[in-house]
Structures are given as structure tokens and as C-alpha cells.
Amino acid sequence: MGLLDRVERGIEKAVRGVFSTGSRAKVEPVEIASRLRRELDNKSLTITAGRTLAPNVFDVLLSVEDFGRAQEWGTPLAEELCDVVIQHVRSQGYTLQGPVRISFRQDETQREGHFEISSSTEKGTGGAAAPRANVPAAPRREPSRMQPVLDIGGQRYSLNASSVVLGRSSEADILVEDTGVSRKHLEIRSEGGFVRAVDLGSTNGSYVNGVKVDGSTELVDGSTITMGRTKIIFRLLTVPPGSNPGGRA
């Protein structure tokens, strides 16, 4: 409820006067947040077992009157709504192909106080999107700002490379001093916005959330990796640009 609380109690308080006039119909920010979550659930597509692709680009279609009011508060509200989308994606285990973007658009077919949401899936290109004329658009929230890390015995390791090898050998990127761990036991591989645990033919096997890794397994925030007697927690941390959440690798 943290982000939604801020939307409802913070942004909504300021936006209420903009989106409403007297007793006339009004668009509530919390309604937009709820509709965005519903759009994610309705438009998400299961690609493979354990992988569900969700839309990442959203247009909020407003009446002429509501759009004029939204222009005054569009960016702050859209930023909060981007956070709502990201949090719902994480809570449901969905995956994204690119940054989340929310824009407000004028739609003359909409009645005042009513709105619709259209969504699509757009792959990240690393460049900025061309601005839409007269549309207050929120800045992109890059999924790459979610820093993957491993917590091992109280030590945190940032996964800053596309391939990080864990094992008992001094040649491993992360040394795990456990006799039940092979010299090169497990690889954490980051590719295409996904992070996977890849067993490297270890003697005793690797486990993710108690299930033995057969080839590779996708990791999500909070996944528990077991190697020998060692337990490792995989985390996705939101960090400011240019900062490091700690550790090495």
C-alpha cells in the first residue's frame, strides 16, 4: 500500500482540485492506478512456464476538459503511476521488455470524468522516445535501475557483469568456502532483462527455492539459492543512478 498510499493521500490531494470542478464528474488518481493494474493483468501474456510478459507503455485517454487539467499535473502523477506499474509487475512476477512509460492523451470521444487506458509492449532501445505534442509524458523508468545483488552470509555482492561464476575455486568470481560446493558450481547469467541461475555440472547440484536446477532457472526478487550448506538470497534493489548497493562482482 506504500505507493498507492502516496498516490491517494499525496498526489490525489493536489490533483483533486485540478481534475474536479464543483460537483461535476471527476477522474481520481486512485482510479487510474486501479485501472492500470487491471490492464496489466488483462493484457499480460504467458510466453513460457514461469514467464509472463506484461505491457510497458500506457496511454491514459482523457476528455478534452480532463486533459486540460491533466496538463498541469501530468508529470508528477505519471511518475507515481509508473511506480504503481513497476510494483504490480514485481508483485505478480511479470516481466517487461522495456522501460515503463505513461502518457496522458486527449481523446474527444471521452466524456468528462471518464477515461480509458490503452497499452502496448515496446522493446527498450536505449534511446529517448520522441515527445508527443501537447502531451505531458512521464520520464522513462528504466528497469536497468533495478540492481541485482546476492546476499551471502551477511556479505552483499553486486552483479555488475553479464556472467558471474560462484564456486570454491579461487578462479570463481565469488568464492564460496563450502566443502559441498564444486570449484565452479553455479553461474548467474544476466541477459535480455532476465537473470538466470545456471548449474555448471556441480557434484551436489544447485537449488532455487528448494527445486533442483535442471540446466537453468530464472531468478526473481527474493529467490533463495542453495549450494551445499550455503544459502544465497537473490535481490533486486532500486538504486540511484551512478550508485552501487555494495559488495563486489
Short mmCIF file of C-alpha atoms in Angstrom, two decimals:
data_model
loop_
_atom_site.label_atom_id
_atom_site.label_comp_id
_atom_site.label_asym_id
_atom_site.label_seq_id
_atom_site.Cartn_x
_atom_site.Cartn_y
_atom_site.Cartn_z
CA MET A 1 0.00 0.00 0.00
CA GLY A 2 3.01 2.34 0.23
CA LEU A 3 2.95 3.70 -3.31
CA LEU A 4 -0.81 3.62 -3.59
CA ASP A 5 -0.99 5.40 -0.26
CA ARG A 6 1.18 8.18 -1.66
CA VAL A 7 -0.95 8.36 -4.80
CA GLU A 8 -4.17 8.52 -2.82
CA ARG A 9 -3.08 10.77 0.05
CA GLY A 10 -0.40 12.87 -1.59
CA ILE A 11 -0.80 13.35 -5.33
CA GLU A 12 -4.57 12.85 -5.19
CA LYS A 13 -4.98 15.70 -2.70
CA ALA A 14 -3.28 18.09 -5.08
CA VAL A 15 -4.80 16.69 -8.24
CA ARG A 16 -8.35 16.50 -6.89
CA GLY A 17 -8.87 20.21 -7.45
CA VAL A 18 -7.47 20.01 -10.95
CA PHE A 19 -9.45 17.01 -12.11
CA SER A 20 -12.73 18.10 -10.48
CA THR A 21 -14.86 21.21 -10.66
CA GLY A 22 -17.60 21.56 -8.07
CA SER A 23 -19.99 18.62 -8.21
CA ARG A 24 -19.04 17.63 -11.76
CA ALA A 25 -17.71 14.20 -12.60
CA LYS A 26 -14.06 13.82 -11.80
CA VAL A 27 -11.18 11.50 -12.57
CA GLU A 28 -9.47 10.21 -9.42
CA PRO A 29 -5.77 9.23 -9.50
CA VAL A 30 -6.53 6.11 -7.47
CA GLU A 31 -8.97 5.07 -10.22
CA ILE A 32 -6.22 5.40 -12.82
CA ALA A 33 -3.87 3.35 -10.62
CA SER A 34 -6.51 0.62 -10.22
CA ARG A 35 -7.23 0.58 -13.96
CA LEU A 36 -3.51 0.29 -14.74
CA ARG A 37 -3.22 -2.79 -12.53
CA ARG A 38 -6.28 -4.28 -14.24
CA GLU A 39 -4.77 -3.50 -17.67
CA LEU A 40 -1.57 -5.30 -16.66
CA ASP A 41 -3.50 -8.37 -15.51
CA ASN A 42 -5.75 -8.44 -18.58
CA LYS A 43 -3.06 -7.83 -21.19
CA SER A 44 -0.23 -9.93 -19.73
CA LEU A 45 0.68 -12.88 -21.93
CA THR A 46 2.21 -16.14 -20.72
CA ILE A 47 5.16 -16.91 -23.00
CA THR A 48 6.58 -19.94 -21.23
CA ALA A 49 6.14 -21.59 -17.86
CA GLY A 50 7.19 -19.06 -15.25
CA ARG A 51 7.43 -16.17 -17.70
CA THR A 52 4.53 -13.78 -18.26
CA LEU A 53 5.10 -10.73 -20.46
CA ALA A 54 3.29 -7.54 -19.42
CA PRO A 55 2.78 -4.30 -21.40
CA ASN A 56 5.12 -1.43 -20.51
CA VAL A 57 3.71 1.55 -22.46
CA PHE A 58 0.39 3.08 -21.39
CA ASP A 59 -1.73 5.93 -22.76
CA VAL A 60 -4.41 7.37 -20.46
CA LEU A 61 -7.13 8.72 -22.78
CA LEU A 62 -8.93 11.72 -21.25
CA SER A 63 -11.73 14.03 -22.31
CA VAL A 64 -10.88 17.48 -23.64
CA GLU A 65 -11.75 19.02 -20.26
CA ASP A 66 -9.84 16.48 -18.16
CA PHE A 67 -6.85 16.59 -20.46
CA GLY A 68 -6.56 20.34 -19.99
CA ARG A 69 -6.45 19.83 -16.23
CA ALA A 70 -4.08 16.87 -16.50
CA GLN A 71 -1.50 19.01 -18.32
CA GLU A 72 -0.90 20.92 -15.09
CA TRP A 73 -0.19 17.77 -13.04
CA GLY A 74 0.58 15.18 -15.70
CA THR A 75 4.27 14.57 -15.00
CA PRO A 76 4.15 14.19 -11.16
CA LEU A 77 1.08 11.97 -11.36
CA ALA A 78 2.52 9.89 -14.20
CA GLU A 79 5.74 9.37 -12.22
CA GLU A 80 3.75 7.96 -9.29
CA LEU A 81 1.72 5.79 -11.66
CA CYS A 82 4.95 4.44 -13.20
CA ASP A 83 5.90 3.28 -9.70
CA VAL A 84 2.47 1.66 -9.28
CA VAL A 85 3.00 -0.29 -12.53
CA ILE A 86 6.52 -1.39 -11.57
CA GLN A 87 5.42 -2.54 -8.11
CA HIS A 88 2.48 -4.52 -9.54
CA VAL A 89 4.75 -6.14 -12.14
CA ARG A 90 7.15 -7.21 -9.38
CA SER A 91 4.40 -8.46 -7.04
CA GLN A 92 2.83 -10.60 -9.79
CA GLY A 93 6.13 -11.90 -11.18
CA TYR A 94 5.54 -10.38 -14.62
CA THR A 95 8.39 -9.45 -16.96
CA LEU A 96 8.90 -6.33 -19.10
CA GLN A 97 10.64 -5.89 -22.45
CA GLY A 98 11.45 -2.24 -21.94
CA PRO A 99 11.06 0.83 -19.73
CA VAL A 100 7.66 1.77 -18.29
CA ARG A 101 6.14 4.90 -19.85
CA ILE A 102 2.82 6.52 -19.03
CA SER A 103 1.37 9.40 -21.07
CA PHE A 104 -1.84 11.40 -20.87
CA ARG A 105 -3.60 11.95 -24.19
CA GLN A 106 -6.63 13.93 -25.29
CA ASP A 107 -9.46 11.86 -26.73
CA GLU A 108 -12.51 13.75 -27.95
CA THR A 109 -14.66 10.63 -27.73
CA GLN A 110 -14.30 10.55 -23.93
CA ARG A 111 -16.89 12.19 -21.68
CA GLU A 112 -15.70 14.38 -18.83
CA GLY A 113 -14.98 12.24 -15.78
CA HIS A 114 -14.43 9.13 -17.91
CA PHE A 115 -11.19 7.72 -19.26
CA GLU A 116 -9.72 4.68 -20.98
CA ILE A 117 -6.28 3.12 -20.98
CA SER A 118 -4.55 1.64 -24.00
CA SER A 119 -1.37 -0.38 -23.59
CA SER A 120 1.33 -1.95 -25.69
CA THR A 121 4.64 -3.77 -25.39
CA GLU A 122 7.67 -1.85 -26.56
CA LYS A 123 11.24 -3.14 -26.53
CA GLY A 124 13.84 -0.90 -24.93
CA THR A 125 16.20 0.71 -27.43
CA GLY A 126 18.34 2.71 -25.05
CA GLY A 127 17.24 6.00 -26.65
CA ALA A 128 14.70 8.55 -25.57
CA ALA A 129 11.26 8.40 -27.10
CA ALA A 130 10.19 11.23 -29.39
CA PRO A 131 7.92 13.57 -27.39
CA ARG A 132 4.22 13.69 -28.21
CA ALA A 133 2.98 17.19 -28.96
CA ASN A 134 0.94 18.74 -26.12
CA VAL A 135 1.12 15.58 -24.06
CA PRO A 136 2.62 15.67 -20.55
CA ALA A 137 4.60 12.44 -20.51
CA ALA A 138 6.36 10.94 -17.53
CA PRO A 139 10.09 10.23 -17.84
CA ARG A 140 11.02 6.68 -18.54
CA ARG A 141 11.72 4.46 -15.55
CA GLU A 142 14.45 2.13 -16.73
CA PRO A 143 14.29 -1.49 -15.46
CA SER A 144 18.11 -1.40 -15.53
CA ARG A 145 17.92 0.73 -12.37
CA MET A 146 16.94 -2.47 -10.58
CA GLN A 147 20.36 -3.67 -9.42
CA PRO A 148 20.66 -7.46 -8.97
CA VAL A 149 22.64 -8.48 -5.88
CA LEU A 150 23.43 -11.63 -3.92
CA ASP A 151 23.35 -11.78 -0.12
CA ILE A 152 25.74 -14.49 1.10
CA GLY A 153 26.39 -14.91 4.80
CA GLY A 154 25.89 -11.23 5.56
CA GLN A 155 28.02 -10.08 2.59
CA ARG A 156 26.36 -8.37 -0.36
CA TYR A 157 27.70 -8.81 -3.91
CA SER A 158 26.53 -6.61 -6.78
CA LEU A 159 26.08 -8.47 -10.05
CA ASN A 160 27.62 -5.93 -12.42
CA ALA A 161 28.68 -8.39 -15.13
CA SER A 162 26.56 -10.43 -17.53
CA SER A 163 28.15 -13.62 -16.18
CA VAL A 164 29.23 -14.23 -12.58
CA VAL A 165 30.56 -17.64 -11.50
CA LEU A 166 30.24 -18.90 -7.92
CA GLY A 167 32.35 -21.73 -6.56
CA ARG A 168 35.06 -22.98 -4.23
CA SER A 169 37.88 -22.23 -6.69
CA SER A 170 39.93 -19.06 -6.40
CA GLU A 171 39.18 -18.61 -10.10
CA ALA A 172 35.47 -18.12 -9.36
CA ASP A 173 34.15 -14.57 -9.42
CA ILE A 174 32.55 -15.12 -6.00
CA LEU A 175 34.38 -17.50 -3.69
CA VAL A 176 32.10 -19.77 -1.62
CA GLU A 177 34.05 -21.58 1.08
CA ASP A 178 31.89 -24.67 1.48
CA THR A 179 33.13 -28.25 1.01
CA GLY A 180 29.76 -29.15 -0.51
CA VAL A 181 30.30 -26.60 -3.30
CA SER A 182 32.15 -27.50 -6.51
CA ARG A 183 35.12 -25.50 -7.74
CA LYS A 184 32.95 -23.83 -10.37
CA HIS A 185 29.47 -24.59 -9.15
CA LEU A 186 26.94 -22.03 -10.43
CA GLU A 187 26.76 -19.17 -12.93
CA ILE A 188 24.46 -16.16 -12.53
CA ARG A 189 23.73 -15.03 -16.06
CA SER A 190 22.06 -11.71 -16.95
CA GLU A 191 20.71 -11.38 -20.45
CA GLY A 192 17.81 -9.54 -22.10
CA GLY A 193 16.50 -8.16 -18.82
CA PHE A 194 16.35 -11.58 -17.17
CA VAL A 195 18.62 -13.14 -14.57
CA ARG A 196 19.08 -16.91 -14.50
CA ALA A 197 20.90 -19.39 -12.30
CA VAL A 198 22.84 -21.90 -14.41
CA ASP A 199 24.24 -25.04 -12.78
CA LEU A 200 27.74 -25.77 -14.11
CA GLY A 201 27.60 -29.54 -13.68
CA SER A 202 28.18 -29.35 -9.93
CA THR A 203 28.59 -32.54 -7.91
CA ASN A 204 25.86 -31.85 -5.37
CA GLY A 205 23.56 -29.77 -7.57
CA SER A 206 22.08 -26.31 -7.18
CA TYR A 207 18.62 -25.48 -5.86
CA VAL A 208 16.37 -22.45 -6.28
CA ASN A 209 13.56 -22.20 -3.72
CA GLY A 210 14.08 -25.87 -2.89
CA VAL A 211 13.81 -27.06 -6.51
CA LYS A 212 16.88 -28.55 -8.18
CA VAL A 213 18.17 -26.53 -11.11
CA ASP A 214 17.93 -28.58 -14.28
CA GLY A 215 20.02 -26.56 -16.70
CA SER A 216 18.93 -23.08 -15.65
CA THR A 217 16.22 -21.36 -13.62
CA GLU A 218 15.02 -17.76 -13.78
CA LEU A 219 15.58 -15.73 -10.61
CA VAL A 220 13.14 -13.19 -9.18
CA ASP A 221 13.46 -10.87 -6.22
CA GLY A 222 13.71 -12.96 -3.05
CA SER A 223 14.75 -16.22 -4.73
CA THR A 224 16.76 -18.49 -2.40
CA ILE A 225 19.69 -20.35 -3.96
CA THR A 226 21.15 -23.34 -2.11
CA MET A 227 24.64 -24.69 -2.84
CA GLY A 228 25.95 -27.31 -0.43
CA ARG A 229 25.25 -25.86 3.04
CA THR A 230 25.30 -22.29 1.75
CA LYS A 231 22.11 -20.28 1.25
CA ILE A 232 22.14 -17.27 -1.04
CA ILE A 233 19.38 -14.69 -1.40
CA PHE A 234 18.89 -13.00 -4.77
CA ARG A 235 17.64 -9.42 -4.55
CA LEU A 236 16.65 -6.67 -6.96
CA LEU A 237 17.40 -3.28 -5.40
CA THR A 238 16.29 0.13 -6.64
CA VAL A 239 19.37 2.35 -6.60
CA PRO A 240 20.01 5.96 -7.71
CA PRO A 241 21.94 6.32 -11.00
CA GLY A 242 25.67 6.01 -10.50
CA SER A 243 25.50 4.42 -7.05
CA ASN A 244 26.47 0.89 -6.02
CA PRO A 245 24.43 -1.04 -3.42
CA GLY A 246 27.64 -2.55 -2.08
CA GLY A 247 29.86 -5.60 -2.47
CA ARG A 248 31.83 -6.69 -5.48
CA ALA A 249 31.47 -8.80 -8.65
#
